Amino acid sequence: MRHTVETLLSHVSSRTSEGDDLIKRAYQFAKHHHQDQLRLSGEPYFNHVFETALILSQIGLDPTTISAGLLHDIIEDTEATQEDIKKEFGSEILFLVEGVTKLGKIKYRGVERHVESLRKLFIATSQDIRVLIIKLCDRVHNMRTLEFIPEEKQKRIALETLEVHAPIAHRLGIGSIKDELEGLSFKYLYPQEYQETQKVAESRYIKAEQELKKLHKKLLTELAHEMIRVIRTEYRRKHIWSLYKKLLRKEMDIEKIYDIMALRIVVPTVSDCYRALGIVHSLWRPLPGRIKDFIAFPKPNGYQSLHTTIFTGEGSIAEVQIRTKEMHDHAEYGVASHVRYKHGNSDSSTLGWIKKLIPSGWSKHSSDEIEYIETKPPLWIEELVEAQEELEKPKDYLNGVKSDFLIDRIFVFTPKGDVIDLPIESSPVDFAYYVHSDIGDHIQGAKVNGKLVSLSTKLKNGDIVEIMTSAKSHPSKKWLEYSKTLLAKRSIKQYLKESSTS
Ligand code: MN
């Protein structure tokens, strides 16, 4: 019964009849078009797109994004066309589905130097956070079912997930997805270490939980006494991949890991958080230097919470985390946790959407819809917001700088893996001048992805570009037609002028 539309709808956070109707239509459409396809597991292919949509609904996405999740493999894997999707579901959903399809075409080359470039490329190519979030949920389900994939492919996919997808989930603050992706990648990449870590952790978890339960009882009594309501309590296990990384730093000695499990309490307001912290410290002595105020000083991805480590009085120490419900949701679902508040937003333009997400300064209580505002957005979101502000400047200014925005740019690589961003439709000539004017002035030929190409070739996202030079080669008038950037055009003109006068 798992793959029924009712199951999916029951996870949607803000239901409306329009939203339900949209999801039902996308469900039927996907089911129909994927009907005879099977995955390597032998399951119907539809189950994959269903599970992707289910994860989207579980982390709080809106019906539009959930529907796009149902349709995310439609263009790539079925007969249905872009026009069909547009006709049935409109241009916003088509935009999201096309975005996910495009991302699927970016190939991971497994070279270390490419990793940061690839993350940037991912972010730039997706243009809309929702595209990235769908891609991440798609990856979560693919990782959950990785056992059915041939072994050598498992490792490649797991490595890519660990190096590209998990860091993006982290950057978006979606802790639940980051943790799951890391755990699954770990399992397939280093199976032996995974099992060993699990083994050493298990007995410690049990012991730590018993200790925390005692603390918890005492703490609850005291908080009740001080009239602080506790919304929920969790015993949070340190995630297996971060545990393993920490073990590596501590000579694999589990006894040296103090935060293997933390007591996490969720209280109604920020002032309750600080009051609760005071109570914790009055009951147990804190370890100096281990009190972390991520409320006043949020992490770059927006994470907020109070952390402290205390002596339990029974010869051990324990970590306590205190936060509000909003901080908790943000930690689990990150950027995604905001989307539900913006249900029904009809502005599908990329940057506009992000702008709306972060209304007039993330740092002010200016929006009634986002309450936990005393935090900063990830830097790259700020950059996108700035780009959006630029876009809103007067038209003539806009024309001059238009091609400098992410949406009009492509990201290509040097043979060493450095990323270079250029305006869309740039050629190897633009690339060469970008790298160095000397290279530009002596281009003999160019290779893209290892193949010789003409200098008029239009570069595409992810291309690896190599320029061959010769002391005898020089710019010609023709190159002006090939070049897109001002830098290349200016350099070529200058060379032509100098060579005609000399
Ligand atoms: Mn997929």
Short mmCIF file of C-alpha atoms and ligand atoms in Angstrom, two decimals:
data_model
loop_
_atom_site.label_atom_id
_atom_site.label_comp_id
_atom_site.label_asym_id
_atom_site.label_seq_id
_atom_site.Cartn_x
_atom_site.Cartn_y
_atom_site.Cartn_z
CA MET A 1 0.00 0.00 0.00
CA ARG A 2 3.05 2.19 0.26
CA HIS A 3 2.92 3.61 -3.24
CA THR A 4 -0.59 5.00 -3.27
CA VAL A 5 -1.33 8.65 -3.87
CA GLU A 6 -3.06 8.79 -0.47
CA THR A 7 0.19 7.84 1.25
CA LEU A 8 1.94 10.65 -0.54
CA LEU A 9 -0.78 13.21 0.19
CA SER A 10 -0.78 12.31 3.87
CA HIS A 11 2.77 13.66 4.15
CA VAL A 12 2.09 17.02 2.52
CA SER A 13 2.51 19.74 5.12
CA SER A 14 0.01 22.34 3.96
CA ARG A 15 -2.76 20.70 2.03
CA THR A 16 -5.21 22.46 -0.28
CA SER A 17 -7.60 21.02 -2.82
CA GLU A 18 -5.56 22.56 -5.68
CA GLY A 19 -2.38 21.08 -4.28
CA ASP A 20 -3.92 17.65 -3.86
CA ASP A 21 -5.31 17.81 -7.35
CA LEU A 22 -1.94 18.73 -8.85
CA ILE A 23 -0.17 15.88 -7.05
CA LYS A 24 -2.88 13.41 -8.11
CA ARG A 25 -2.48 14.44 -11.75
CA ALA A 26 1.31 14.20 -11.61
CA TYR A 27 0.99 10.81 -9.91
CA GLN A 28 -1.25 9.45 -12.66
CA PHE A 29 0.89 10.95 -15.41
CA ALA A 30 4.10 9.47 -14.01
CA LYS A 31 2.49 6.12 -13.34
CA HIS A 32 1.18 5.96 -16.88
CA HIS A 33 4.42 6.97 -18.60
CA HIS A 34 6.76 4.81 -16.53
CA GLN A 35 4.38 1.88 -16.58
CA ASP A 36 6.39 -0.92 -18.16
CA GLN A 37 9.77 0.13 -16.83
CA LEU A 38 11.58 -1.77 -14.12
CA ARG A 39 14.54 -0.84 -11.96
CA LEU A 40 17.51 -3.16 -11.44
CA SER A 41 15.86 -4.24 -8.20
CA GLY A 42 12.97 -5.60 -10.24
CA GLU A 43 10.62 -3.02 -8.78
CA PRO A 44 8.49 -0.84 -11.04
CA TYR A 45 10.41 2.31 -12.04
CA PHE A 46 7.48 4.37 -10.82
CA ASN A 47 8.38 3.43 -7.23
CA HIS A 48 11.56 5.46 -7.60
CA VAL A 49 9.85 8.67 -8.62
CA PHE A 50 7.20 8.06 -5.98
CA GLU A 51 9.82 7.67 -3.24
CA THR A 52 11.58 10.82 -4.44
CA ALA A 53 8.31 12.75 -4.15
CA LEU A 54 7.66 11.19 -0.75
CA ILE A 55 10.98 12.39 0.63
CA LEU A 56 10.22 15.86 -0.75
CA SER A 57 6.91 15.86 1.09
CA GLN A 58 8.53 14.60 4.29
CA ILE A 59 10.97 17.49 4.39
CA GLY A 60 8.13 19.93 3.86
CA LEU A 61 8.15 20.87 0.19
CA ASP A 62 5.08 22.30 -1.53
CA PRO A 63 2.80 20.47 -4.01
CA THR A 64 4.51 22.05 -7.04
CA THR A 65 7.91 20.67 -6.05
CA ILE A 66 6.43 17.32 -5.01
CA SER A 67 4.75 17.04 -8.41
CA ALA A 68 8.00 17.92 -10.16
CA GLY A 69 9.57 15.14 -8.08
CA LEU A 70 7.03 12.67 -9.46
CA LEU A 71 7.89 13.83 -12.96
CA HIS A 72 11.65 14.22 -12.57
CA ASP A 73 12.66 11.30 -14.82
CA ILE A 74 9.87 11.73 -17.35
CA ILE A 75 11.85 13.59 -20.03
CA GLU A 76 14.91 11.40 -19.73
CA ASP A 77 13.25 8.01 -19.56
CA THR A 78 9.84 8.09 -21.23
CA GLU A 79 8.14 9.11 -24.44
CA ALA A 80 6.60 12.18 -22.85
CA THR A 81 7.94 15.45 -24.24
CA GLN A 82 8.58 18.90 -22.84
CA GLU A 83 5.47 20.11 -24.63
CA ASP A 84 3.36 17.42 -22.95
CA ILE A 85 4.54 18.49 -19.52
CA LYS A 86 4.04 22.13 -20.26
CA LYS A 87 0.54 21.47 -21.52
CA GLU A 88 -0.43 19.31 -18.55
CA PHE A 89 1.40 21.05 -15.73
CA GLY A 90 2.54 24.48 -16.89
CA SER A 91 5.91 26.11 -17.31
CA GLU A 92 6.99 26.19 -13.66
CA ILE A 93 6.90 22.41 -13.29
CA LEU A 94 8.50 22.00 -16.71
CA PHE A 95 11.28 24.34 -15.59
CA LEU A 96 11.93 22.22 -12.49
CA VAL A 97 11.85 18.91 -14.38
CA GLU A 98 14.18 20.24 -17.08
CA GLY A 99 16.53 21.54 -14.40
CA VAL A 100 16.78 18.11 -12.76
CA THR A 101 17.27 16.46 -16.16
CA LYS A 102 20.10 18.86 -16.96
CA LEU A 103 21.81 18.18 -13.64
CA GLY A 104 21.68 14.48 -14.39
CA LYS A 105 23.88 15.06 -17.41
CA ILE A 106 26.77 16.52 -15.47
CA LYS A 107 29.31 13.77 -15.14
CA TYR A 108 31.45 13.32 -12.12
CA ARG A 109 35.04 12.72 -13.10
CA GLY A 110 36.22 11.52 -9.72
CA VAL A 111 39.19 13.85 -9.75
CA GLU A 112 39.72 15.61 -6.48
CA ARG A 113 40.35 19.00 -8.00
CA HIS A 114 37.02 18.85 -9.74
CA VAL A 115 34.98 18.43 -6.64
CA GLU A 116 34.58 22.03 -5.56
CA SER A 117 34.10 23.02 -9.18
CA LEU A 118 31.44 20.41 -9.55
CA ARG A 119 29.57 21.67 -6.53
CA LYS A 120 29.66 25.19 -7.94
CA LEU A 121 28.56 23.88 -11.29
CA PHE A 122 25.69 22.03 -9.70
CA ILE A 123 24.51 25.11 -7.92
CA ALA A 124 24.91 27.34 -10.94
CA THR A 125 23.21 24.93 -13.29
CA SER A 126 20.23 24.33 -11.14
CA GLN A 127 19.33 28.03 -10.93
CA ASP A 128 16.63 27.31 -8.40
CA ILE A 129 17.06 25.73 -4.99
CA ARG A 130 14.06 23.51 -5.63
CA VAL A 131 15.89 21.83 -8.52
CA LEU A 132 18.78 21.04 -6.19
CA ILE A 133 16.46 19.74 -3.50
CA ILE A 134 14.68 17.41 -5.95
CA LYS A 135 18.07 16.17 -7.13
CA LEU A 136 19.11 15.50 -3.54
CA CYS A 137 15.93 13.53 -2.79
CA ASP A 138 16.41 11.57 -6.03
CA ARG A 139 19.91 10.73 -4.81
CA VAL A 140 18.65 9.69 -1.37
CA HIS A 141 16.41 7.08 -2.94
CA ASN A 142 19.11 5.92 -5.36
CA MET A 143 21.46 5.48 -2.42
CA ARG A 144 18.82 3.60 -0.43
CA THR A 145 18.56 1.12 -3.30
CA LEU A 146 22.25 1.01 -4.22
CA GLU A 147 22.56 -2.67 -3.32
CA PHE A 148 21.02 -3.58 -6.67
CA ILE A 149 23.71 -1.78 -8.67
CA PRO A 150 26.91 -3.53 -9.85
CA GLU A 151 29.69 -3.19 -7.32
CA GLU A 152 32.17 -0.99 -9.15
CA LYS A 153 29.38 1.42 -9.98
CA GLN A 154 28.29 1.45 -6.34
CA LYS A 155 31.63 2.88 -5.29
CA ARG A 156 31.63 5.57 -7.93
CA ILE A 157 28.11 6.67 -7.02
CA ALA A 158 28.86 6.55 -3.30
CA LEU A 159 31.99 8.66 -3.74
CA GLU A 160 30.13 11.20 -5.83
CA THR A 161 27.38 11.35 -3.22
CA LEU A 162 29.85 11.86 -0.41
CA GLU A 163 31.82 14.55 -2.21
CA VAL A 164 29.15 16.42 -4.09
CA HIS A 165 25.60 15.75 -2.88
CA ALA A 166 26.17 15.56 0.87
CA PRO A 167 28.13 18.84 0.98
CA ILE A 168 25.36 20.54 -0.99
CA ALA A 169 22.76 19.21 1.46
CA HIS A 170 24.97 20.57 4.23
CA ARG A 171 25.25 23.91 2.52
CA LEU A 172 21.50 24.09 2.22
CA GLY A 173 21.26 23.17 5.90
CA ILE A 174 19.26 20.00 5.24
CA GLY A 175 20.78 17.93 8.02
CA SER A 176 18.44 14.96 7.68
CA ILE A 177 19.44 14.42 4.05
CA LYS A 178 23.11 15.13 4.62
CA ASP A 179 23.29 12.55 7.42
CA GLU A 180 21.53 9.89 5.43
CA LEU A 181 23.62 10.45 2.30
CA GLU A 182 26.85 10.33 4.29
CA GLY A 183 25.84 7.21 6.17
CA LEU A 184 24.88 5.34 3.01
CA SER A 185 28.00 6.51 1.12
CA PHE A 186 30.17 5.37 4.01
CA LYS A 187 28.55 1.94 3.99
CA TYR A 188 29.34 1.34 0.31
CA LEU A 189 32.69 3.09 0.08
CA TYR A 190 34.35 1.61 3.16
CA PRO A 191 32.21 -1.38 4.15
CA GLN A 192 34.70 -2.76 6.63
CA GLU A 193 35.27 0.51 8.47
CA TYR A 194 31.53 1.06 8.46
CA GLN A 195 30.88 -2.20 10.23
CA GLU A 196 33.67 -1.68 12.72
CA THR A 197 32.43 1.79 13.58
CA GLN A 198 28.94 0.47 14.05
CA LYS A 199 30.21 -2.25 16.31
CA VAL A 200 32.25 0.00 18.61
CA ALA A 201 29.49 2.59 18.68
CA GLU A 202 26.63 0.28 19.54
CA SER A 203 27.58 -0.59 23.12
CA ARG A 204 28.53 3.03 23.79
CA TYR A 205 25.18 4.23 22.51
CA ILE A 206 23.38 1.99 24.95
CA LYS A 207 25.48 3.12 27.89
CA ALA A 208 25.22 6.79 26.91
CA GLU A 209 21.47 6.56 26.55
CA GLN A 210 21.08 5.15 30.05
CA GLU A 211 23.12 8.01 31.47
CA LEU A 212 21.22 10.62 29.51
CA LYS A 213 17.89 9.23 30.69
CA LYS A 214 18.88 9.90 34.28
CA LEU A 215 19.97 13.43 33.46
CA HIS A 216 16.81 14.00 31.52
CA LYS A 217 14.56 13.05 34.42
CA LYS A 218 16.30 15.43 36.76
CA LEU A 219 16.35 18.20 34.18
CA LEU A 220 12.64 17.87 33.36
CA THR A 221 11.72 18.23 37.02
CA GLU A 222 13.77 21.37 37.35
CA LEU A 223 12.51 22.90 34.10
CA ALA A 224 8.91 22.26 35.17
CA HIS A 225 9.69 23.93 38.45
CA GLU A 226 10.91 26.99 36.54
CA MET A 227 7.84 26.88 34.26
CA ILE A 228 9.72 26.06 31.08
CA ARG A 229 7.72 23.85 28.77
CA VAL A 230 9.60 21.15 26.91
CA ILE A 231 8.13 20.53 23.46
CA ARG A 232 10.18 17.46 22.78
CA THR A 233 13.25 15.55 23.86
CA GLU A 234 15.57 13.43 21.77
CA TYR A 235 18.55 11.28 22.40
CA ARG A 236 20.56 12.18 19.38
CA ARG A 237 23.22 9.75 18.25
CA LYS A 238 26.28 11.15 16.64
CA HIS A 239 25.94 10.31 13.00
CA ILE A 240 28.04 7.35 11.88
CA TRP A 241 30.12 9.16 9.27
CA SER A 242 31.02 12.05 11.57
CA LEU A 243 31.71 9.55 14.34
CA TYR A 244 34.11 7.69 12.08
CA LYS A 245 35.90 10.87 11.04
CA LYS A 246 36.24 11.86 14.68
CA LEU A 247 37.49 8.39 15.60
CA LEU A 248 40.22 8.77 13.00
CA ARG A 249 41.35 11.93 14.77
CA LYS A 250 41.25 10.24 18.19
CA GLU A 251 43.34 7.16 17.39
CA MET A 252 40.14 5.14 17.02
CA ASP A 253 39.54 5.42 20.78
CA ILE A 254 35.81 5.58 21.37
CA GLU A 255 36.35 6.60 24.99
CA LYS A 256 37.73 9.90 23.77
CA ILE A 257 34.50 10.83 22.07
CA TYR A 258 32.33 12.82 24.39
CA ASP A 259 29.49 13.67 22.11
CA ILE A 260 28.60 10.20 20.90
CA MET A 261 25.14 10.97 22.11
CA ALA A 262 23.53 14.23 23.12
CA LEU A 263 20.42 15.09 25.03
CA ARG A 264 18.45 17.46 22.85
CA ILE A 265 15.55 19.47 24.21
CA VAL A 266 13.21 21.67 22.25
CA VAL A 267 11.60 24.60 24.05
CA PRO A 268 9.18 27.32 22.90
CA THR A 269 11.26 30.50 22.72
CA VAL A 270 14.80 31.81 22.46
CA SER A 271 14.68 33.15 26.00
CA ASP A 272 13.56 29.70 27.19
CA CYS A 273 16.70 28.32 25.53
CA TYR A 274 18.97 30.57 27.58
CA ARG A 275 17.01 30.00 30.76
CA ALA A 276 17.18 26.25 30.24
CA LEU A 277 20.93 26.50 29.67
CA GLY A 278 21.26 28.33 32.98
CA ILE A 279 19.33 25.56 34.71
CA VAL A 280 21.52 22.88 33.13
CA HIS A 281 24.61 24.68 34.38
CA SER A 282 23.18 25.08 37.84
CA LEU A 283 22.52 21.34 38.05
CA TRP A 284 25.79 20.12 36.51
CA ARG A 285 29.15 21.76 36.11
CA PRO A 286 29.92 22.60 32.48
CA LEU A 287 33.25 21.79 30.85
CA PRO A 288 35.09 25.03 30.22
CA GLY A 289 35.38 26.01 26.60
CA ARG A 290 32.64 23.67 25.42
CA ILE A 291 29.68 26.02 25.65
CA LYS A 292 28.63 26.92 22.12
CA ASP A 293 26.10 29.63 21.42
CA PHE A 294 24.98 29.01 17.85
CA ILE A 295 21.93 31.15 18.50
CA ALA A 296 23.91 34.37 18.80
CA PHE A 297 26.48 33.04 16.33
CA PRO A 298 24.77 30.74 13.83
CA LYS A 299 26.81 28.43 11.65
CA PRO A 300 27.25 29.59 8.05
CA ASN A 301 24.44 27.31 6.88
CA GLY A 302 22.05 28.89 9.35
CA TYR A 303 22.22 26.20 12.04
CA GLN A 304 21.18 27.47 15.46
CA SER A 305 21.22 25.81 18.85
CA LEU A 306 22.90 26.02 22.26
CA HIS A 307 25.39 23.25 23.00
CA THR A 308 27.05 22.53 26.28
CA THR A 309 29.01 19.64 27.72
CA ILE A 310 28.61 18.84 31.41
CA PHE A 311 30.11 16.62 34.07
CA THR A 312 27.33 14.22 35.01
CA GLY A 313 28.73 13.68 38.48
CA GLU A 314 29.03 9.97 37.84
CA GLY A 315 32.41 10.04 36.25
CA SER A 316 31.22 10.76 32.75
CA ILE A 317 30.35 13.76 30.66
CA ALA A 318 27.41 14.48 28.40
CA GLU A 319 26.39 16.95 25.75
CA VAL A 320 23.13 18.89 26.01
CA GLN A 321 21.61 20.77 23.05
CA ILE A 322 18.84 23.30 23.50
CA ARG A 323 16.85 24.92 20.70
CA THR A 324 13.43 26.13 19.59
CA LYS A 325 11.12 24.22 17.27
CA GLU A 326 11.97 26.56 14.40
CA MET A 327 15.69 26.05 14.91
CA HIS A 328 15.08 22.34 15.03
CA ASP A 329 13.13 22.31 11.76
CA HIS A 330 15.78 24.44 10.18
CA ALA A 331 18.50 22.03 11.27
CA GLU A 332 16.62 19.06 9.84
CA TYR A 333 15.19 20.55 6.67
CA GLY A 334 17.25 23.68 6.08
CA VAL A 335 16.17 25.83 3.20
CA ALA A 336 13.40 23.35 2.53
CA SER A 337 11.76 24.22 5.83
CA HIS A 338 11.00 27.70 4.53
CA VAL A 339 9.24 26.59 1.42
CA ARG A 340 6.09 25.45 3.12
CA TYR A 341 5.50 28.98 4.37
CA LYS A 342 5.66 30.20 0.81
CA HIS A 343 3.01 27.90 -0.51
CA GLY A 344 1.26 29.12 -3.61
CA ASN A 345 4.00 31.46 -4.72
CA SER A 346 3.41 31.98 -8.41
CA ASP A 347 6.68 33.72 -9.17
CA SER A 348 8.74 31.00 -10.72
CA SER A 349 11.72 33.09 -11.68
CA THR A 350 14.73 31.64 -9.99
CA LEU A 351 16.20 34.51 -8.17
CA GLY A 352 12.83 36.00 -7.48
CA TRP A 353 11.92 32.88 -5.66
CA ILE A 354 15.03 32.95 -3.52
CA LYS A 355 14.49 36.63 -2.86
CA LYS A 356 11.02 35.91 -1.60
CA LEU A 357 12.38 33.21 0.58
CA ILE A 358 14.64 35.66 2.30
CA PRO A 359 12.58 38.80 2.48
CA SER A 360 14.29 42.15 3.00
CA GLY A 361 17.14 40.97 5.12
CA TRP A 362 17.29 37.62 6.77
CA SER A 363 18.56 39.58 9.73
CA LYS A 364 15.38 41.38 10.64
CA HIS A 365 12.04 40.34 12.06
CA SER A 366 10.43 41.89 9.03
CA SER A 367 8.52 38.87 7.85
CA ASP A 368 5.69 37.40 9.78
CA GLU A 369 6.30 34.09 8.13
CA ILE A 370 9.86 33.39 9.10
CA GLU A 371 10.35 33.77 12.79
CA TYR A 372 13.85 32.50 13.38
CA ILE A 373 15.51 35.29 11.60
CA GLU A 374 18.52 36.10 13.71
CA THR A 375 20.69 34.19 11.37
CA LYS A 376 22.52 34.67 8.14
CA PRO A 377 21.87 32.86 4.88
CA PRO A 378 24.64 30.77 3.35
CA LEU A 379 27.03 33.02 1.51
CA TRP A 380 26.17 31.77 -1.93
CA ILE A 381 22.51 32.54 -1.32
CA GLU A 382 23.54 36.06 -0.42
CA GLU A 383 25.41 36.24 -3.68
CA LEU A 384 22.35 35.12 -5.58
CA VAL A 385 20.24 37.66 -3.76
CA GLU A 386 22.72 40.35 -4.67
CA ALA A 387 22.55 39.25 -8.28
CA GLN A 388 18.79 39.57 -8.06
CA GLU A 389 19.09 43.08 -6.69
CA GLU A 390 21.35 43.94 -9.59
CA LEU A 391 18.72 42.60 -11.94
CA GLU A 392 16.24 45.06 -10.56
CA LYS A 393 18.36 48.05 -11.47
CA PRO A 394 17.35 50.21 -14.44
CA LYS A 395 17.22 48.63 -17.89
CA ASP A 396 20.23 50.31 -19.50
CA TYR A 397 22.45 49.36 -16.66
CA LEU A 398 21.02 45.89 -16.89
CA ASN A 399 21.97 45.48 -20.54
CA GLY A 400 25.57 46.29 -19.81
CA VAL A 401 25.99 43.72 -17.10
CA LYS A 402 23.33 41.21 -17.99
CA SER A 403 25.68 38.49 -19.11
CA ASP A 404 27.51 38.61 -15.83
CA PHE A 405 24.81 36.79 -13.95
CA LEU A 406 24.85 33.17 -13.06
CA ILE A 407 21.87 32.35 -15.19
CA ASP A 408 23.66 33.50 -18.33
CA ARG A 409 26.91 31.83 -17.52
CA ILE A 410 28.56 28.51 -18.14
CA PHE A 411 31.19 26.77 -16.08
CA VAL A 412 34.01 25.02 -17.88
CA PHE A 413 37.20 23.38 -16.71
CA THR A 414 40.88 23.71 -17.50
CA PRO A 415 42.60 20.35 -18.06
CA LYS A 416 43.83 20.62 -14.46
CA GLY A 417 40.29 20.89 -13.19
CA ASP A 418 40.11 24.58 -12.34
CA VAL A 419 36.74 26.06 -13.00
CA ILE A 420 36.30 29.08 -15.22
CA ASP A 421 33.01 30.81 -15.69
CA LEU A 422 32.20 32.53 -18.94
CA PRO A 423 29.12 34.05 -20.53
CA ILE A 424 26.89 31.59 -22.30
CA GLU A 425 27.95 30.93 -25.96
CA SER A 426 31.59 31.64 -25.21
CA SER A 427 34.17 30.01 -27.48
CA PRO A 428 37.65 28.59 -26.93
CA VAL A 429 38.92 32.07 -27.87
CA ASP A 430 37.14 33.58 -24.86
CA PHE A 431 38.46 30.79 -22.70
CA ALA A 432 42.05 31.35 -23.87
CA TYR A 433 41.97 35.08 -23.20
CA TYR A 434 40.40 34.48 -19.84
CA VAL A 435 43.28 32.21 -18.84
CA HIS A 436 45.97 34.60 -20.09
CA SER A 437 46.31 37.22 -22.83
CA ASP A 438 49.50 35.53 -23.99
CA ILE A 439 47.64 32.30 -24.54
CA GLY A 440 44.90 34.16 -26.34
CA ASP A 441 47.35 35.88 -28.64
CA HIS A 442 48.91 32.56 -29.71
CA ILE A 443 46.03 30.14 -30.08
CA GLN A 444 46.76 27.44 -32.59
CA GLY A 445 43.87 25.14 -31.86
CA ALA A 446 41.54 23.90 -29.15
CA LYS A 447 40.34 20.63 -27.70
CA VAL A 448 37.05 20.19 -25.91
CA ASN A 449 36.70 17.04 -23.83
CA GLY A 450 39.76 15.67 -25.60
CA LYS A 451 38.51 16.28 -29.15
CA LEU A 452 39.84 18.87 -31.57
CA VAL A 453 37.24 21.53 -32.27
CA SER A 454 37.04 24.70 -34.32
CA LEU A 455 37.63 28.03 -32.57
CA SER A 456 34.05 29.02 -33.23
CA THR A 457 32.70 26.16 -31.08
CA LYS A 458 30.24 27.23 -28.41
CA LEU A 459 31.32 25.87 -25.06
CA LYS A 460 28.89 24.08 -22.77
CA ASN A 461 28.67 23.62 -19.02
CA GLY A 462 31.14 21.04 -17.78
CA ASP A 463 33.37 21.06 -20.89
CA ILE A 464 37.06 20.52 -20.32
CA VAL A 465 38.88 22.96 -22.57
CA GLU A 466 42.47 22.73 -23.65
CA ILE A 467 44.19 25.40 -25.74
CA MET A 468 47.16 24.60 -27.92
CA THR A 469 49.46 27.51 -28.61
CA SER A 470 52.22 28.29 -31.04
CA ALA A 471 54.56 31.29 -31.19
CA LYS A 472 53.65 31.69 -34.85
CA SER A 473 49.87 31.85 -34.39
CA HIS A 474 48.20 35.23 -34.04
CA PRO A 475 44.70 36.66 -33.78
CA SER A 476 42.78 37.29 -36.97
CA LYS A 477 39.74 39.44 -37.68
CA LYS A 478 37.63 36.30 -37.81
CA TRP A 479 38.26 35.72 -34.09
CA LEU A 480 36.18 38.79 -33.27
CA GLU A 481 33.13 36.93 -34.54
CA TYR A 482 33.94 33.94 -32.39
CA SER A 483 34.40 35.81 -29.16
CA LYS A 484 31.70 36.74 -26.75
CA THR A 485 33.56 38.39 -23.89
CA LEU A 486 34.63 42.00 -23.86
CA LEU A 487 38.04 40.87 -22.67
CA ALA A 488 38.69 38.75 -25.75
CA LYS A 489 37.27 41.31 -28.18
CA ARG A 490 39.31 44.10 -26.69
CA SER A 491 42.52 42.04 -26.75
CA ILE A 492 42.00 40.94 -30.33
CA LYS A 493 41.30 44.50 -31.50
CA GLN A 494 44.36 45.75 -29.71
CA TYR A 495 46.53 43.10 -31.33
CA LEU A 496 45.14 43.85 -34.79
CA LYS A 497 45.70 47.56 -34.31
CA GLU A 498 49.26 47.11 -33.10
CA SER A 499 50.19 44.70 -35.85
CA SER A 500 48.79 46.97 -38.61
CA THR A 501 50.75 50.00 -37.40
CA SER A 502 54.02 48.19 -36.82
MN MN B 1 15.72 9.72 -10.63
#
